[in-house]
Coordinates of C-alpha atoms in Angstrom, one line a residue:
M1 CA 19.5 24.0 8.3
T2 CA 16.3 22.1 9.2
L3 CA 14.1 20.6 6.5
S4 CA 10.6 21.9 6.1
V5 CA 8.4 19.7 3.9
L6 CA 4.7 19.6 2.9
L7 CA 3.3 16.2 2.1
A8 CA 0.2 16.3 0.0
G9 CA -2.3 13.5 -0.4
G10 CA -5.3 11.9 1.2
G11 CA -8.8 10.6 0.9
T12 CA -8.0 6.8 0.9
A13 CA -5.6 4.5 2.6
G14 CA -3.9 4.1 -0.8
H15 CA -2.7 7.7 -0.6
V16 CA -2.4 8.1 3.2
S17 CA -0.3 5.0 3.9
P18 CA 2.6 5.6 1.6
L19 CA 2.6 9.3 2.6
L20 CA 2.9 8.4 6.3
A21 CA 5.6 5.9 5.5
I22 CA 7.6 8.7 3.9
A23 CA 6.9 11.1 6.7
D24 CA 8.0 8.5 9.2
D25 CA 11.3 8.0 7.4
I26 CA 11.9 11.7 7.2
R27 CA 11.2 12.1 10.9
F28 CA 13.6 9.2 11.7
Q29 CA 16.4 10.8 9.7
D30 CA 15.8 14.2 11.3
P31 CA 13.5 14.3 14.4
D32 CA 13.5 18.1 14.1
A33 CA 12.3 18.2 10.5
R34 CA 9.1 20.3 10.1
I35 CA 6.5 18.1 8.5
V36 CA 3.0 19.2 7.6
V37 CA 0.5 16.9 5.8
L38 CA -2.0 18.5 3.5
G39 CA -5.4 16.8 3.1
T40 CA -9.1 17.5 3.4
S41 CA -11.5 17.3 6.3
E42 CA -13.3 14.4 4.8
G43 CA -10.7 11.7 4.1
L44 CA -9.0 9.0 6.3
E45 CA -6.1 11.5 6.9
T46 CA -8.3 13.3 9.5
R47 CA -7.8 10.2 11.7
L48 CA -4.6 8.6 10.5
V49 CA -2.3 11.6 10.3
P50 CA -2.8 12.8 13.9
E51 CA -2.6 9.3 15.2
A52 CA 0.8 9.0 13.5
G53 CA 1.9 12.2 15.3
F54 CA 2.0 14.6 12.3
E55 CA 0.3 17.9 11.8
L56 CA -2.6 18.0 9.4
A57 CA -3.5 21.1 7.4
T58 CA -6.7 20.9 5.3
I59 CA -8.1 22.6 2.3
P60 CA -11.6 22.1 0.7
K61 CA -12.0 19.1 -1.6
V62 CA -12.4 20.5 -5.1
P63 CA -13.1 17.6 -7.5
M64 CA -13.3 18.2 -11.2
P65 CA -17.1 18.2 -12.2
R66 CA -17.9 15.2 -14.3
R67 CA -21.2 16.5 -15.6
V68 CA -22.8 19.8 -16.5
S69 CA -24.2 21.5 -13.4
G70 CA -23.7 24.5 -11.2
D71 CA -20.5 23.0 -10.0
V72 CA -18.9 23.6 -13.4
L73 CA -19.4 27.4 -12.9
R74 CA -18.2 27.3 -9.3
F75 CA -15.1 25.1 -10.0
P76 CA -12.6 27.7 -11.3
G77 CA -13.1 30.0 -8.4
R78 CA -13.0 27.2 -5.8
F79 CA -9.9 25.7 -7.4
R80 CA -8.1 29.0 -7.4
G81 CA -9.0 29.5 -3.8
A82 CA -7.5 26.1 -2.9
V83 CA -4.3 27.0 -4.7
R84 CA -4.1 30.3 -2.9
S85 CA -4.5 28.6 0.4
V86 CA -1.6 26.3 -0.3
V87 CA 0.5 29.2 -1.5
D88 CA -0.1 31.0 1.8
L89 CA 0.8 27.8 3.7
L90 CA 4.0 27.3 1.8
R91 CA 5.1 30.9 2.5
E92 CA 4.0 30.9 6.1
R93 CA 5.9 27.6 6.9
E94 CA 8.8 28.4 4.6
V95 CA 8.4 25.0 3.0
D96 CA 11.5 23.7 1.2
V97 CA 9.9 20.8 -0.7
V98 CA 6.4 19.7 -1.6
L99 CA 5.9 16.0 -2.0
G100 CA 2.7 14.7 -3.5
V101 CA 1.3 11.2 -3.7
G102 CA -1.9 12.0 -5.7
G103 CA -5.5 12.7 -4.8
Y104 CA -7.6 15.9 -4.7
V105 CA -5.2 18.0 -2.7
S106 CA -2.1 17.2 -4.7
T107 CA -2.9 19.3 -7.8
P108 CA -3.4 22.5 -5.9
A109 CA -0.2 21.7 -3.9
Y110 CA 1.8 21.2 -7.1
L111 CA 0.5 24.4 -8.7
A112 CA 1.1 26.4 -5.5
A113 CA 4.7 25.0 -5.4
R114 CA 5.2 26.0 -9.0
R115 CA 3.9 29.5 -8.2
T116 CA 6.3 29.9 -5.2
G117 CA 9.3 28.2 -6.8
T118 CA 9.2 25.3 -4.3
P119 CA 10.7 22.1 -5.5
I120 CA 8.3 19.2 -6.2
V121 CA 8.7 15.5 -5.5
V122 CA 6.1 13.0 -6.7
H123 CA 5.3 9.4 -5.8
E124 CA 2.8 7.5 -7.9
A125 CA 1.3 4.4 -6.2
N126 CA -0.8 3.0 -9.2
A127 CA 0.4 1.6 -12.4
R128 CA -2.0 4.0 -14.2
P129 CA -1.3 7.5 -12.8
G130 CA -4.0 9.8 -11.8
M131 CA -4.5 13.3 -13.2
A132 CA -2.8 15.0 -10.2
N133 CA 0.5 13.1 -10.5
R134 CA 0.5 13.5 -14.2
V135 CA 0.5 17.2 -13.6
G136 CA 3.1 17.0 -10.8
A137 CA 5.5 14.9 -12.9
R138 CA 5.4 17.6 -15.7
L139 CA 6.3 20.3 -13.2
T140 CA 9.4 18.7 -11.8
R141 CA 12.6 16.8 -12.8
P142 CA 12.3 13.1 -13.7
D143 CA 14.8 12.2 -11.0
L144 CA 12.3 13.6 -8.5
V145 CA 9.5 11.2 -9.6
G146 CA 9.2 7.7 -8.1
Y147 CA 6.6 5.1 -8.9
A148 CA 5.6 1.8 -7.4
F149 CA 5.2 -0.5 -10.4
P150 CA 7.3 -1.1 -13.5
G151 CA 5.8 0.2 -16.8
T152 CA 4.1 3.2 -15.1
P153 CA 3.9 5.8 -17.9
L154 CA 5.7 8.6 -16.1
K155 CA 9.3 9.9 -16.5
G156 CA 10.9 8.8 -13.3
H157 CA 12.2 5.8 -11.4
H158 CA 10.7 2.4 -10.3
V159 CA 11.2 2.8 -6.6
G160 CA 8.5 0.5 -5.2
M161 CA 5.9 1.4 -2.6
P162 CA 6.6 3.3 0.7
M163 CA 5.2 1.0 3.4
R164 CA 5.5 0.3 7.1
T165 CA 8.8 -1.1 8.3
Q166 CA 7.0 -4.0 9.8
I167 CA 6.0 -5.3 6.3
E168 CA 9.6 -4.9 5.0
A169 CA 10.9 -6.9 7.9
V170 CA 8.7 -9.9 7.3
D171 CA 10.7 -13.0 6.5
Y172 CA 8.4 -15.6 4.9
D173 CA 11.4 -18.1 5.0
E174 CA 11.7 -18.0 8.8
D175 CA 9.5 -20.8 10.2
A176 CA 9.5 -19.2 13.7
Q177 CA 8.0 -16.0 12.3
R178 CA 5.3 -17.9 10.5
A179 CA 4.5 -20.1 13.5
E180 CA 4.2 -17.1 15.8
A181 CA 2.0 -15.3 13.3
R182 CA -0.4 -18.3 13.1
R183 CA -0.5 -18.6 16.9
S184 CA -1.3 -14.9 17.3
L185 CA -4.2 -15.3 14.9
G186 CA -5.6 -18.4 16.6
L187 CA -4.6 -20.7 13.7
D188 CA -3.2 -24.2 13.6
D189 CA 0.5 -24.4 13.0
D190 CA 0.4 -27.3 10.6
L191 CA -2.7 -27.0 8.4
P192 CA -2.5 -25.5 4.8
T193 CA -3.7 -22.0 5.3
L194 CA -5.8 -19.7 2.9
V195 CA -6.1 -16.0 3.8
V196 CA -8.9 -14.1 2.1
T197 CA -9.1 -10.4 2.3
G198 CA -10.9 -7.6 0.4
G199 CA -9.0 -4.8 2.1
S200 CA -10.2 -2.4 4.8
L201 CA -13.6 -2.1 3.1
G202 CA -14.0 -5.7 2.3
A203 CA -15.1 -7.3 -1.0
Q204 CA -18.7 -8.4 -1.1
S205 CA -18.4 -10.6 -4.2
I206 CA -15.5 -12.5 -2.7
N207 CA -17.3 -12.8 0.6
E208 CA -20.3 -14.3 -1.1
A209 CA -18.4 -16.8 -3.1
M210 CA -16.6 -18.0 0.0
A211 CA -19.9 -18.4 1.9
E212 CA -21.2 -20.7 -0.9
T213 CA -18.2 -23.0 -0.7
M214 CA -18.3 -23.7 3.0
T215 CA -18.9 -27.5 2.6
A216 CA -16.1 -27.9 0.1
T217 CA -13.7 -25.8 2.3
A218 CA -14.5 -27.9 5.3
Q219 CA -13.8 -31.2 3.4
S220 CA -10.6 -29.9 1.9
G221 CA -8.6 -29.9 5.2
V222 CA -7.6 -26.3 4.6
Q223 CA -8.0 -23.7 7.3
V224 CA -9.2 -20.2 6.3
L225 CA -8.6 -16.8 7.8
H226 CA -11.2 -14.6 6.1
I227 CA -10.8 -10.9 6.8
T228 CA -14.2 -9.6 5.7
G229 CA -14.0 -5.8 6.2
A230 CA -15.7 -3.9 9.0
G231 CA -19.3 -5.0 9.6
K232 CA -19.3 -7.6 6.8
G233 CA -18.6 -10.8 8.6
E234 CA -22.0 -11.8 10.1
E235 CA -23.2 -13.9 7.2
L236 CA -19.9 -15.8 7.0
R237 CA -19.8 -16.4 10.7
E238 CA -23.2 -18.1 10.4
A239 CA -22.2 -20.1 7.4
A240 CA -19.0 -21.2 9.2
A241 CA -20.6 -22.1 12.5
D242 CA -19.9 -25.8 12.0
N243 CA -16.4 -25.4 10.6
P244 CA -13.9 -24.8 13.3
R245 CA -11.1 -24.3 10.8
Y246 CA -12.9 -21.3 9.2
H247 CA -11.9 -18.1 11.1
V248 CA -13.8 -14.9 10.3
R249 CA -12.5 -11.5 11.4
D250 CA -13.6 -8.1 10.4
Y251 CA -10.0 -6.8 10.3
V252 CA -6.5 -7.7 11.4
D253 CA -4.4 -5.1 13.1
G254 CA -1.0 -5.6 11.3
M255 CA -1.4 -7.4 8.0
E256 CA 2.1 -8.7 8.2
S257 CA 0.8 -11.4 10.5
A258 CA -1.8 -12.5 8.0
Y259 CA 0.8 -12.6 5.2
L260 CA 3.1 -14.7 7.3
A261 CA 0.3 -17.1 8.3
A262 CA -0.8 -17.7 4.7
D263 CA 0.2 -20.4 2.3
L264 CA -1.9 -18.5 -0.2
V265 CA -3.6 -15.1 -0.2
V266 CA -6.8 -14.3 -2.2
C267 CA -7.3 -10.5 -2.4
R268 CA -8.1 -7.5 -4.5
S269 CA -5.2 -5.8 -6.3
G270 CA -5.1 -2.4 -4.9
A271 CA -1.6 -0.8 -5.1
G272 CA -0.7 -1.2 -1.5
T273 CA -1.8 -4.8 -1.3
V274 CA 0.1 -5.8 -4.5
A275 CA 3.3 -4.1 -3.3
E276 CA 3.2 -5.6 0.2
I277 CA 2.6 -9.1 -1.2
S278 CA 5.4 -8.6 -3.7
V279 CA 7.8 -7.6 -1.0
V280 CA 6.8 -10.4 1.3
W281 CA 6.9 -13.1 -1.5
V282 CA 3.6 -14.7 -0.4
P283 CA 1.8 -16.6 -3.2
S284 CA -1.4 -14.9 -4.1
V285 CA -4.5 -14.9 -6.3
F286 CA -5.6 -11.4 -7.3
V287 CA -9.2 -10.6 -8.0
P288 CA -9.2 -7.1 -9.4
L289 CA -12.0 -4.7 -8.6
P290 CA -14.1 -4.6 -11.7
I291 CA -14.9 -0.8 -11.5
G292 CA -12.7 2.2 -12.0
N293 CA -10.2 2.7 -14.8
G294 CA -8.6 -0.7 -14.7
E295 CA -5.7 0.2 -12.5
Q296 CA -6.1 -2.8 -10.2
R297 CA -5.5 -5.2 -13.1
L298 CA -2.4 -3.1 -14.2
N299 CA -1.1 -3.0 -10.6
A300 CA -0.8 -6.8 -10.5
A301 CA 0.2 -7.4 -14.1
A302 CA 4.0 -7.6 -13.6
H303 CA 3.8 -9.8 -10.5
V304 CA 1.4 -12.2 -12.3
A305 CA 3.6 -12.2 -15.4
A306 CA 6.6 -13.1 -13.2
G307 CA 4.8 -16.3 -12.2
A308 CA 4.4 -15.2 -8.6
A309 CA 0.6 -14.9 -8.6
L310 CA -2.6 -15.7 -10.5
M311 CA -5.2 -13.3 -11.6
I312 CA -8.9 -14.2 -11.8
D313 CA -11.6 -11.8 -13.1
N314 CA -14.2 -10.8 -10.5
A315 CA -16.9 -12.4 -12.6
D316 CA -15.0 -15.7 -12.7
F317 CA -14.4 -15.9 -9.0
T318 CA -17.2 -18.4 -8.3
P319 CA -17.7 -21.3 -6.0
A320 CA -16.6 -23.6 -8.9
C321 CA -13.4 -21.6 -9.2
L322 CA -12.7 -21.9 -5.5
E323 CA -13.2 -25.7 -5.6
E324 CA -11.3 -26.3 -8.8
T325 CA -8.5 -23.8 -8.6
I326 CA -8.0 -22.1 -5.2
L327 CA -8.4 -25.0 -2.7
P328 CA -6.2 -27.4 -4.7
L329 CA -3.5 -24.7 -5.0
V330 CA -3.4 -24.2 -1.2
G331 CA -2.6 -27.9 -0.8
D332 CA 0.1 -27.9 -3.5
P333 CA 3.4 -27.1 -1.7
D334 CA 5.5 -27.6 -4.8
R335 CA 3.6 -25.1 -6.9
L336 CA 3.4 -22.6 -4.0
A337 CA 7.2 -22.9 -3.6
G338 CA 7.6 -22.1 -7.3
M339 CA 5.5 -19.0 -6.9
R340 CA 7.5 -17.8 -3.9
E341 CA 10.7 -18.3 -5.9
A342 CA 9.3 -16.4 -8.8
A343 CA 8.5 -13.5 -6.4
R344 CA 12.1 -13.6 -5.1
R345 CA 13.5 -13.5 -8.6
E346 CA 11.2 -10.6 -9.5
G347 CA 13.0 -8.5 -6.9
F348 CA 10.3 -5.9 -6.2
P349 CA 12.1 -2.8 -4.7
G350 CA 12.0 -2.5 -1.0
T351 CA 12.7 0.6 1.2
A352 CA 10.9 3.0 -1.1
A353 CA 10.3 5.4 1.8
R354 CA 14.0 5.8 2.2
T355 CA 14.4 6.4 -1.5
M356 CA 11.7 9.1 -1.5
T357 CA 13.3 10.7 1.5
R358 CA 16.6 11.0 -0.4
M359 CA 14.7 12.6 -3.3
V360 CA 13.2 15.1 -0.8
Y361 CA 16.6 16.1 0.5
D362 CA 18.0 16.2 -3.1
A363 CA 15.2 18.5 -4.2
A364 CA 15.8 20.8 -1.2
G365 CA 19.5 21.0 -2.0
M366 CA 20.3 19.7 1.5
M367 CA 22.6 16.9 2.6
H368 CA 20.7 13.7 3.7
P369 CA 21.3 13.2 7.4
G370 CA 22.6 9.6 6.8
R371 CA 21.3 8.3 10.1
E372 CA 21.9 4.5 10.3
Y373 CA 18.8 2.3 10.5
G374 CA 18.9 0.1 13.6
P375 CA 17.7 -3.5 14.1
E376 CA 14.1 -2.3 14.7
R377 CA 14.0 -0.9 11.2
W378 CA 16.0 -3.5 9.3
T379 CA 14.5 -5.2 6.3
K380 CA 14.8 -9.0 6.1
H381 CA 17.7 -8.5 3.7
E382 CA 19.5 -6.2 6.1
R383 CA 19.0 -8.7 8.9
F384 CA 20.5 -11.5 6.8
Y385 CA 23.6 -9.4 5.9
R386 CA 24.2 -8.0 9.4
T387 CA 23.7 -11.3 11.3
G388 CA 25.5 -13.6 8.9
E389 CA 22.2 -15.4 8.0
E390 CA 22.0 -14.5 4.3
R391 CA 20.2 -17.1 2.2
A392 CA 21.0 -17.9 -1.4

């Protein structure tokens, strides 16, 4: 019997990336599995899902109206239409399991699954769950709910974050890996290295603070790799024109190289970023996005409490903060080593995609294929165990 699964979620990379990691693991376990991704025609899934080789089905985006308008009257009918569309899709494809990761399309998918008797699996990426996954978690068994961060208020399991195998394979303790990463990014092997990133969209306030500390950065002896976000690097390039150790890039294809190159990372605390940093054990300073419902601060809370990272409010991330806190930390190997050890002790779960795949097969009442993961998919821990290079 071949598994048929609908994976629901989209809109942002925070939803699409873990969804695709799970889809990739299902496809690895059974190349014949029938996988359909449900999204909208407006989100990043329209590009990322086909690029990853998966089929994308779309339904209209039906957000809950936040103020009184004509949309309030139209919402019930539009929402029922979205649910009916998913019901038709589930029946047409004879779907065995619906897995949702949150976002606009997940609620219609969960309700359609409930209507058709299709088992539901849920993964929640943020420490503060969204409405869709709160609904989904109530419609399924707790053993079919996984979440990325400890303390997430859902009945389920702390499984970590599904992510690309390249991230899980990163070994921050291997000098050769770190040296190769620095060379691939055009960085000096021997200089203390600060990596600054605001994610794919960039972080304007972080970029501005860095631009104002160019003189202090140049005098510190620290080299900087600043990933500004697409189209946001011109001002920094001009400011850094006389500092050959300040490297400005709009993006890096494969953030594992940036993590390996860094002695310290300064970044936002989106769910994916926090999870990747927690798995890699790279010392970090989180500057949570000051808008939204506070989920970025919650995402990083456990990692900070473990002593593996610092947290600085966006309003406090100033040139003075950079000069008095960030730059001295980059040049303090003993303190950085302590942060790495704290991350190691924290033991953030890896291989979450594999765990979610097992949940999918369990929900379907099917035996997991049990295909063994080869060297190209080994985590750093598996490589140690299998090659006799385990570290204490």
